[in-house]
Amino acid sequence: MASTTPADTPPAPPVPGPGSRSTGRLGDKVFLGLSKGSGILLLVIMASIAVFLSYRSVIALSDNEGNFLTTFEWNTAGDPPVFGIAVLLFGTVVSSIVAMVIAVPIAVGIALFISHYAPRRVAAPLAYVVDLLAAVPSIIYGIWGALVLVPYLEGLNSWLDEFFGWTYVFEKTEIGIPRSLFTVGILLAIMILPIVTSVSREVFLQVPRMNEEAALALGATRWEVIRLSVLPFGRSGIISASMLGLGRALGETMAVATVLSPNFLVSLHLLNPGGGTFAQNIAAKFGEANEFGRDALIASGLVLFVLTLLVNGAARLIIARRKEYSGANA
Amino acid sequence: MAKRIDVSGLSAYYGSHKAIDDISMTVEPRSVTAFIGPSGCGKSTFLRTLNRMHEVTPGGRVEGKVMLDDENLYGSSVDPVTVRRTVGMVFQRPNPFPTMSIFDNVAAGLRLNGSYKKNELAGVVERSLRGANLWDEVKDRLNKPGSGLSGGQQQRLCIARAIAVEPDVLLMDEPCSALDPISTLAIEDLISELKERFTIVIVTHNMQQAARVSDRTAFFNLAAVGQPGKLIEIDETDRIFSNPSVQATEDYISGRFG
Ligand SMILES: Nc1ncnc2c1ncn2[C@@H]1O[C@H](COP(=O)(O)OP(=O)(O)O)[C@@H](O)[C@H]1O
Ligand SMILES: [Mg+2]
């Protein structure tokens, strides 16, 4: 290391041997110390957060009378306390799935339009607007969702109920404002659309010219070029983009809390009001909870954390498995 | 089925920059025609006007006429997608579809056309790979990705992909310039075989290669950098290399410039 970096401080010896590496290399030493130090500091902070959260969780869990994973109840003030994450896990996963199912295809479509269909003078402003949407704070989406989206969705819900009620999922058995997991899913879809679009668009723009020309020269139409060259090249990028969006959807707090009317029931009737998510439940209960209640909420937060880690790990696995086909060596 | 190409008065532009000026030539069916000339004289540009690939470059524009037998490729009712299905192309750098298997790479064009019978596909793929002298090397790993092959094998895979759809014409833009000498020889041998069935146009930087593989040679040149490239002369390859009719051709071939 020391002998390969060019000496930029004047008094450095011509060929610094291993023993003399410190002379005249104060900058190197300081930088090494700083980067080593901050690396260690980061690890220490992460570890202490993990230890702290686990410690508090264990306190709460050891007094829990219910089964933490299967109980449909959140009563931390009772004697004995009974609480479980079943409803939260269900609500979080279901609303995120709804969001992904809606958002990813639309985002990929918009990204393809911007990168491959729109004329340049349309594409640039459109890309800019999409990027701008990503910067809107989530509480704004929440307010908009509650004031505009929810009333608007009543019509859509009746329509879904009428024509797809037989699927059970879209059967609406309770009348009332649709402050449901389905509505939350739609709102989350709108919220993650910009980030999924931006990242996908960036990837689509990086498709090597020669990959696209390979398809063109075979007589591919524009859509066939996309199918043969752009989408295969962009696949891992779409997965990464979706995971970014999913991460946001899983952890979204304010928008969900503003739109959902929570309860502690699990129902596959997605149009009915009710349900809850990890983040929404923490936001709603943290303020007024006693210390034990907070510990219980921390335990649920840990589960959300693990869930996010699992999702990311799965995404990495998928991407790694496709590496052989990625074209890196083409 | 091999067809005759008849170009007249062809110019091509990149935006306002004229890259080639007023080119006319005839390419006979079942022959190999080589394009030679210094860098930037518009060989690639001209080649790409022959399958309407030039116009996919932003700002790309063409004037003039290219007749394939008796059809004008630039006729107002002609769909460029159809043109590219009948005029195949092989690029300078091998570009197999990286996510596809070897088999799917060769089958890609047929699947686009949709005009094949399922039970014939394997036969066409084998015939094309044999045609590209690649079959023996890949027959045991047809479902492995094409990007795992060596450069020379990848280029032959691209040739197999191009000939699988039985084009009328095969265009090659410096197909050996990214390859080692042995792979280059393999491809040159292949070209000599393919000319039995196809009309072949090849751009090459390598004069010996032009002399070895082509029946006719066209020499392009440009007056100065920034000026459009022009066709200086086209003639029998023997003639171009022994006794060209233009002094500039002789200078270029004898290595006095370029
Ligand atoms: N994509 C492009 N955009 C603008 N000009 C281009 C482009 N490709 C080539 N040119 C110009 O067209 C001229 C001919 O280039 P090219 O056909 O690649 O020459 P050759 O293949 O003979 O080396 C050159 O002046 C080059 O700068
Ligand atoms: Mg070229």
PDB file of C-alpha atoms in Angstrom, chain A residues 120 209-211 213-221 224 228-229 232 324-325 327 329-330, chain B residues 48 53 56 58 81 84-85 89 91 93-95 97-100 109 112 143 145 147 161:
ATOM      1  CA  ARG A 120     -37.328  13.550 -25.620  1.00  0.00           C
ATOM      2  CA  ARG A 209     -27.010   0.026 -27.332  1.00  0.00           C
ATOM      3  CA  MET A 210     -25.692  -3.209 -28.838  1.00  0.00           C
ATOM      4  CA  ASN A 211     -28.199  -5.299 -26.889  1.00  0.00           C
ATOM      5  CA  GLU A 213     -29.599  -3.365 -31.806  1.00  0.00           C
ATOM      6  CA  ALA A 214     -29.325  -7.146 -31.619  1.00  0.00           C
ATOM      7  CA  ALA A 215     -33.087  -7.302 -31.338  1.00  0.00           C
ATOM      8  CA  LEU A 216     -33.733  -4.511 -33.844  1.00  0.00           C
ATOM      9  CA  ALA A 217     -31.565  -6.193 -36.482  1.00  0.00           C
ATOM     10  CA  LEU A 218     -33.665  -9.348 -36.179  1.00  0.00           C
ATOM     11  CA  GLY A 219     -36.714  -7.331 -37.099  1.00  0.00           C
ATOM     12  CA  ALA A 220     -38.070  -6.711 -33.628  1.00  0.00           C
ATOM     13  CA  THR A 221     -40.760  -4.095 -33.101  1.00  0.00           C
ATOM     14  CA  GLU A 224     -40.215  -6.811 -28.928  1.00  0.00           C
ATOM     15  CA  LEU A 228     -35.911  -9.283 -25.761  1.00  0.00           C
ATOM     16  CA  SER A 229     -33.346  -6.779 -24.554  1.00  0.00           C
ATOM     17  CA  PRO A 232     -34.073  -9.048 -19.307  1.00  0.00           C
ATOM     18  CA  GLU A 324     -24.939 -16.084 -14.607  1.00  0.00           C
ATOM     19  CA  TYR A 325     -27.413 -14.632 -17.083  1.00  0.00           C
ATOM     20  CA  GLY A 327     -24.678 -10.303 -19.348  1.00  0.00           C
ATOM     21  CA  ASN A 329     -19.444 -11.034 -19.344  1.00  0.00           C
ATOM     22  CA  ALA A 330     -21.136 -10.541 -22.698  1.00  0.00           C
TER      23      ALA A 330
ATOM     24  CA  ARG B  48     -26.698   0.283 -41.839  1.00  0.00           C
ATOM     25  CA  MET B  53     -30.832   0.404 -39.071  1.00  0.00           C
ATOM     26  CA  VAL B  56     -32.810   4.111 -35.326  1.00  0.00           C
ATOM     27  CA  PRO B  58     -31.420   9.737 -33.165  1.00  0.00           C
ATOM     28  CA  VAL B  81     -39.246  -4.024 -39.256  1.00  0.00           C
ATOM     29  CA  ARG B  84     -34.732  -6.110 -41.057  1.00  0.00           C
ATOM     30  CA  ARG B  85     -36.302  -9.541 -41.127  1.00  0.00           C
ATOM     31  CA  MET B  89     -26.921  -8.116 -39.617  1.00  0.00           C
ATOM     32  CA  PHE B  91     -22.163  -6.523 -35.492  1.00  0.00           C
ATOM     33  CA  ARG B  93     -18.864  -6.788 -31.098  1.00  0.00           C
ATOM     34  CA  PRO B  94     -20.652 -10.109 -30.563  1.00  0.00           C
ATOM     35  CA  ASN B  95     -24.020  -9.313 -29.016  1.00  0.00           C
ATOM     36  CA  PHE B  97     -28.945 -11.903 -25.905  1.00  0.00           C
ATOM     37  CA  PRO B  98     -27.145 -12.294 -22.584  1.00  0.00           C
ATOM     38  CA  THR B  99     -30.046 -13.682 -20.581  1.00  0.00           C
ATOM     39  CA  MET B 100     -31.005 -16.257 -23.188  1.00  0.00           C
ATOM     40  CA  GLY B 109     -35.716 -14.444 -34.759  1.00  0.00           C
ATOM     41  CA  LEU B 112     -40.402 -13.012 -33.486  1.00  0.00           C
ATOM     42  CA  ASN B 143     -29.619 -24.483 -22.681  1.00  0.00           C
ATOM     43  CA  PRO B 145     -26.451 -18.924 -21.574  1.00  0.00           C
ATOM     44  CA  SER B 147     -22.804 -15.160 -22.868  1.00  0.00           C
ATOM     45  CA  ARG B 161     -29.044 -16.289 -35.074  1.00  0.00           C
TER      46      ARG B 161
END
